[in-house]
Amino acid sequence: MRSILFESLLKAPLTEPGPGRDDAELAQLAAGLDRAARARLGRSLSIRQVDAGSCNGCELEIHALNNAFYDLERFGLRFVASPRHADVLLVTGPVTKNMREALERTYAATPDPKWVVAVGNCAADGGIFAGSYAVEGGVSRVVPVDLHIRGCPPSPEALLKGLLALISDA
Ligand code: SF4
């Protein structure tokens, strides 16, 4: 045990270096999104994430937007706990039969104007879960979808680009 402790003091940590990022591009994207949201809504964008049955891979990328690496909140964009406070629903996963009603109720509780973004291949058409007895299929089978952001999972940059395109075109 003692030798392990000494070794751990001398050895470098076994973590991988973080992915490279273009901070300027990221800052430009997020600032552009905030500007577009303020022009459209008069305030910054509030996002509610809904997991309708995903494997959690898409959630990890969405959560990354809020971590210390991407730090989306520095641009005023924020995730909210209630659909009643949201402008955008970010929906992941194929919609499972068990989550269908929850998604419908979440959509109904979100005030207009609202946008629904289907995140990931599963949210687009069921992805690898398509045809399963337990799923309804893509998100558009249950609620109207304004934008699909494909990928398995899509990267945080792809999510930002998709949101920016959505708000700018609205
Ligand atoms: S798109 Fe990929 S990462 Fe996202 S829920 Fe489906 S399988 Fe998981």
mmCIF file of C-alpha atoms and ligand atoms in Angstrom:
data_model
loop_
_atom_site.group_PDB
_atom_site.id
_atom_site.type_symbol
_atom_site.label_atom_id
_atom_site.label_comp_id
_atom_site.label_asym_id
_atom_site.label_seq_id
_atom_site.Cartn_x
_atom_site.Cartn_y
_atom_site.Cartn_z
ATOM 1 C CA MET A 1 0.000 0.000 0.000
ATOM 2 C CA ARG A 2 2.821 2.360 0.927
ATOM 3 C CA SER A 3 4.595 1.714 -2.378
ATOM 4 C CA ILE A 4 1.370 2.481 -4.289
ATOM 5 C CA LEU A 5 1.053 5.771 -2.419
ATOM 6 C CA PHE A 6 4.657 6.732 -3.198
ATOM 7 C CA GLU A 7 4.219 5.730 -6.830
ATOM 8 C CA SER A 8 1.104 7.850 -7.168
ATOM 9 C CA LEU A 9 3.044 10.855 -5.888
ATOM 10 C CA LEU A 10 5.768 10.406 -8.497
ATOM 11 C CA LYS A 11 3.698 9.361 -11.533
ATOM 12 C CA ALA A 12 1.847 11.793 -13.771
ATOM 13 C CA PRO A 13 -1.963 11.511 -13.568
ATOM 14 C CA LEU A 14 -3.509 8.986 -15.944
ATOM 15 C CA THR A 15 -5.925 11.472 -17.459
ATOM 16 C CA GLU A 16 -6.059 12.361 -21.134
ATOM 17 C CA PRO A 17 -5.535 15.930 -22.248
ATOM 18 C CA GLY A 18 -8.764 17.799 -22.949
ATOM 19 C CA PRO A 19 -9.939 18.101 -26.557
ATOM 20 C CA GLY A 20 -8.611 21.072 -28.489
ATOM 21 C CA ARG A 21 -11.133 23.806 -29.015
ATOM 22 C CA ASP A 22 -11.359 26.997 -30.940
ATOM 23 C CA ASP A 23 -12.406 29.298 -28.123
ATOM 24 C CA ALA A 24 -12.841 32.267 -30.453
ATOM 25 C CA GLU A 25 -15.232 30.313 -32.705
ATOM 26 C CA LEU A 26 -17.138 29.002 -29.701
ATOM 27 C CA ALA A 27 -17.424 32.469 -28.164
ATOM 28 C CA GLN A 28 -18.591 33.865 -31.507
ATOM 29 C CA LEU A 29 -21.235 31.139 -31.849
ATOM 30 C CA ALA A 30 -22.613 31.564 -28.330
ATOM 31 C CA ALA A 31 -22.553 35.372 -28.501
ATOM 32 C CA GLY A 32 -24.348 35.205 -31.877
ATOM 33 C CA LEU A 33 -26.980 32.948 -30.365
ATOM 34 C CA ASP A 34 -27.497 35.306 -27.440
ATOM 35 C CA ARG A 35 -27.812 38.312 -29.811
ATOM 36 C CA ALA A 36 -30.339 36.460 -31.987
ATOM 37 C CA ALA A 37 -32.365 35.445 -28.922
ATOM 38 C CA ARG A 38 -32.394 39.004 -27.550
ATOM 39 C CA ALA A 39 -33.502 40.385 -30.936
ATOM 40 C CA ARG A 40 -36.266 37.778 -31.159
ATOM 41 C CA LEU A 41 -37.360 37.487 -27.515
ATOM 42 C CA GLY A 42 -35.993 40.634 -25.855
ATOM 43 C CA ARG A 43 -33.938 38.472 -23.473
ATOM 44 C CA SER A 44 -31.557 35.553 -23.528
ATOM 45 C CA LEU A 45 -32.588 32.031 -24.311
ATOM 46 C CA SER A 46 -33.913 29.533 -21.755
ATOM 47 C CA ILE A 47 -33.575 25.874 -22.579
ATOM 48 C CA ARG A 48 -35.319 22.844 -21.069
ATOM 49 C CA GLN A 49 -33.802 19.488 -21.813
ATOM 50 C CA VAL A 50 -36.120 16.501 -22.078
ATOM 51 C CA ASP A 51 -34.787 12.943 -22.118
ATOM 52 C CA ALA A 52 -37.515 10.996 -23.885
ATOM 53 C CA GLY A 53 -35.605 7.705 -23.761
ATOM 54 C CA SER A 54 -32.011 8.292 -24.811
ATOM 55 C CA CYS A 55 -28.961 6.195 -23.890
ATOM 56 C CA ASN A 56 -27.583 9.331 -22.145
ATOM 57 C CA GLY A 57 -24.865 9.891 -24.742
ATOM 58 C CA CYS A 58 -26.688 12.958 -26.056
ATOM 59 C CA GLU A 59 -27.180 14.221 -22.474
ATOM 60 C CA LEU A 60 -23.436 14.090 -21.853
ATOM 61 C CA GLU A 61 -22.850 16.445 -24.807
ATOM 62 C CA ILE A 62 -25.697 18.740 -23.750
ATOM 63 C CA HIS A 63 -24.388 18.841 -20.184
ATOM 64 C CA ALA A 64 -20.954 19.674 -21.559
ATOM 65 C CA LEU A 65 -22.362 23.023 -22.709
ATOM 66 C CA ASN A 66 -22.663 23.929 -19.029
ATOM 67 C CA ASN A 67 -19.346 22.585 -17.760
ATOM 68 C CA ALA A 68 -16.248 24.637 -17.022
ATOM 69 C CA PHE A 69 -14.852 23.830 -20.470
ATOM 70 C CA TYR A 70 -17.664 25.302 -22.607
ATOM 71 C CA ASP A 71 -19.307 27.435 -19.897
ATOM 72 C CA LEU A 72 -22.355 28.472 -21.890
ATOM 73 C CA GLU A 73 -23.791 30.545 -19.047
ATOM 74 C CA ARG A 74 -21.124 33.211 -19.559
ATOM 75 C CA PHE A 75 -23.153 34.200 -22.646
ATOM 76 C CA GLY A 76 -26.417 34.385 -20.741
ATOM 77 C CA LEU A 77 -27.867 31.151 -22.152
ATOM 78 C CA ARG A 78 -29.215 28.918 -19.460
ATOM 79 C CA PHE A 79 -30.912 25.636 -18.782
ATOM 80 C CA VAL A 80 -34.100 25.876 -16.743
ATOM 81 C CA ALA A 81 -35.774 23.317 -14.528
ATOM 82 C CA SER A 82 -39.336 23.888 -15.679
ATOM 83 C CA PRO A 83 -40.850 23.909 -19.174
ATOM 84 C CA ARG A 84 -42.924 26.884 -18.029
ATOM 85 C CA HIS A 85 -39.739 28.979 -18.079
ATOM 86 C CA ALA A 86 -38.399 27.618 -21.363
ATOM 87 C CA ASP A 87 -38.218 28.929 -24.934
ATOM 88 C CA VAL A 88 -36.623 25.820 -26.384
ATOM 89 C CA LEU A 89 -37.198 22.144 -25.642
ATOM 90 C CA LEU A 90 -34.103 20.090 -26.416
ATOM 91 C CA VAL A 91 -35.448 16.558 -26.757
ATOM 92 C CA THR A 92 -33.165 13.523 -26.896
ATOM 93 C CA GLY A 93 -33.670 9.859 -27.578
ATOM 94 C CA PRO A 94 -36.298 7.891 -29.393
ATOM 95 C CA VAL A 95 -39.570 8.620 -27.646
ATOM 96 C CA THR A 96 -40.307 5.558 -25.571
ATOM 97 C CA LYS A 97 -43.885 4.523 -25.013
ATOM 98 C CA ASN A 98 -43.438 5.267 -21.307
ATOM 99 C CA MET A 99 -42.232 8.819 -22.008
ATOM 100 C CA ARG A 100 -44.795 9.758 -24.663
ATOM 101 C CA GLU A 101 -47.285 11.322 -22.273
ATOM 102 C CA ALA A 102 -44.550 13.116 -20.306
ATOM 103 C CA LEU A 103 -43.256 14.685 -23.541
ATOM 104 C CA GLU A 104 -46.754 15.731 -24.621
ATOM 105 C CA ARG A 105 -47.380 17.327 -21.217
ATOM 106 C CA THR A 106 -44.007 19.070 -21.241
ATOM 107 C CA TYR A 107 -44.770 20.486 -24.700
ATOM 108 C CA ALA A 108 -48.186 21.686 -23.566
ATOM 109 C CA ALA A 109 -46.663 23.356 -20.485
ATOM 110 C CA THR A 110 -44.114 25.342 -22.514
ATOM 111 C CA PRO A 111 -45.403 28.828 -23.346
ATOM 112 C CA ASP A 112 -45.531 30.163 -26.931
ATOM 113 C CA PRO A 113 -43.466 31.082 -28.823
ATOM 114 C CA LYS A 114 -41.552 27.861 -28.364
ATOM 115 C CA TRP A 115 -39.219 25.746 -30.403
ATOM 116 C CA VAL A 116 -38.599 22.030 -30.270
ATOM 117 C CA VAL A 117 -35.168 20.744 -31.204
ATOM 118 C CA ALA A 118 -34.711 17.000 -31.668
ATOM 119 C CA VAL A 119 -31.133 16.173 -30.664
ATOM 120 C CA GLY A 120 -29.351 13.097 -32.022
ATOM 121 C CA ASN A 121 -30.133 10.406 -34.571
ATOM 122 C CA CYS A 122 -32.525 8.636 -32.198
ATOM 123 C CA ALA A 123 -34.619 11.780 -31.797
ATOM 124 C CA ALA A 124 -34.760 12.146 -35.582
ATOM 125 C CA ASP A 125 -36.089 8.729 -36.502
ATOM 126 C CA GLY A 126 -35.559 6.313 -33.634
ATOM 127 C CA GLY A 127 -31.915 5.690 -34.594
ATOM 128 C CA ILE A 128 -30.586 2.353 -33.377
ATOM 129 C CA PHE A 129 -33.794 1.804 -31.399
ATOM 130 C CA ALA A 130 -36.095 2.160 -34.415
ATOM 131 C CA GLY A 131 -38.567 -0.692 -34.628
ATOM 132 C CA SER A 132 -38.298 -1.635 -30.958
ATOM 133 C CA TYR A 133 -41.559 -2.639 -29.298
ATOM 134 C CA ALA A 134 -40.778 -0.091 -26.561
ATOM 135 C CA VAL A 135 -40.437 3.064 -28.659
ATOM 136 C CA GLU A 136 -42.802 5.307 -30.583
ATOM 137 C CA GLY A 137 -40.007 6.526 -32.917
ATOM 138 C CA GLY A 138 -38.632 10.005 -33.583
ATOM 139 C CA VAL A 139 -39.764 13.063 -31.620
ATOM 140 C CA SER A 140 -41.822 14.398 -34.546
ATOM 141 C CA ARG A 141 -44.182 11.446 -34.114
ATOM 142 C CA VAL A 142 -45.299 12.966 -30.824
ATOM 143 C CA VAL A 143 -44.767 16.757 -30.958
ATOM 144 C CA PRO A 144 -43.966 19.198 -33.799
ATOM 145 C CA VAL A 145 -40.216 19.569 -34.325
ATOM 146 C CA ASP A 146 -38.606 22.789 -35.584
ATOM 147 C CA LEU A 147 -35.069 21.488 -36.014
ATOM 148 C CA HIS A 148 -33.196 18.190 -36.067
ATOM 149 C CA ILE A 149 -29.569 18.161 -34.987
ATOM 150 C CA ARG A 150 -28.206 14.819 -36.092
ATOM 151 C CA GLY A 151 -25.236 12.935 -34.692
ATOM 152 C CA CYS A 152 -24.649 10.070 -32.320
ATOM 153 C CA PRO A 153 -24.235 12.125 -30.294
ATOM 154 C CA PRO A 154 -23.918 15.633 -31.771
ATOM 155 C CA SER A 155 -21.004 17.677 -30.361
ATOM 156 C CA PRO A 156 -21.555 20.799 -28.225
ATOM 157 C CA GLU A 157 -20.427 22.909 -31.209
ATOM 158 C CA ALA A 158 -23.042 21.230 -33.411
ATOM 159 C CA LEU A 159 -25.680 21.965 -30.753
ATOM 160 C CA LEU A 160 -24.718 25.636 -30.621
ATOM 161 C CA LYS A 161 -24.690 25.930 -34.414
ATOM 162 C CA GLY A 162 -28.119 24.302 -34.612
ATOM 163 C CA LEU A 163 -29.616 26.589 -31.956
ATOM 164 C CA LEU A 164 -28.129 29.640 -33.656
ATOM 165 C CA ALA A 165 -29.589 28.616 -37.039
ATOM 166 C CA LEU A 166 -32.958 27.985 -35.409
ATOM 167 C CA ILE A 167 -33.248 31.346 -33.650
ATOM 168 C CA SER A 168 -31.756 33.335 -36.544
ATOM 169 C CA ASP A 169 -34.197 31.833 -39.066
ATOM 170 C CA ALA A 170 -37.253 32.105 -36.822
HETATM 171 S S1 SF4 B 1 -28.253 9.446 -30.860
HETATM 172 FE FE1 SF4 B 1 -26.620 8.089 -30.099
HETATM 173 S S2 SF4 B 1 -25.927 9.076 -28.200
HETATM 174 FE FE2 SF4 B 1 -27.932 9.985 -28.691
HETATM 175 S S3 SF4 B 1 -29.447 8.727 -27.589
HETATM 176 FE FE3 SF4 B 1 -29.215 7.814 -29.625
HETATM 177 S S4 SF4 B 1 -27.668 6.206 -29.379
HETATM 178 FE FE4 SF4 B 1 -27.510 7.581 -27.606
#
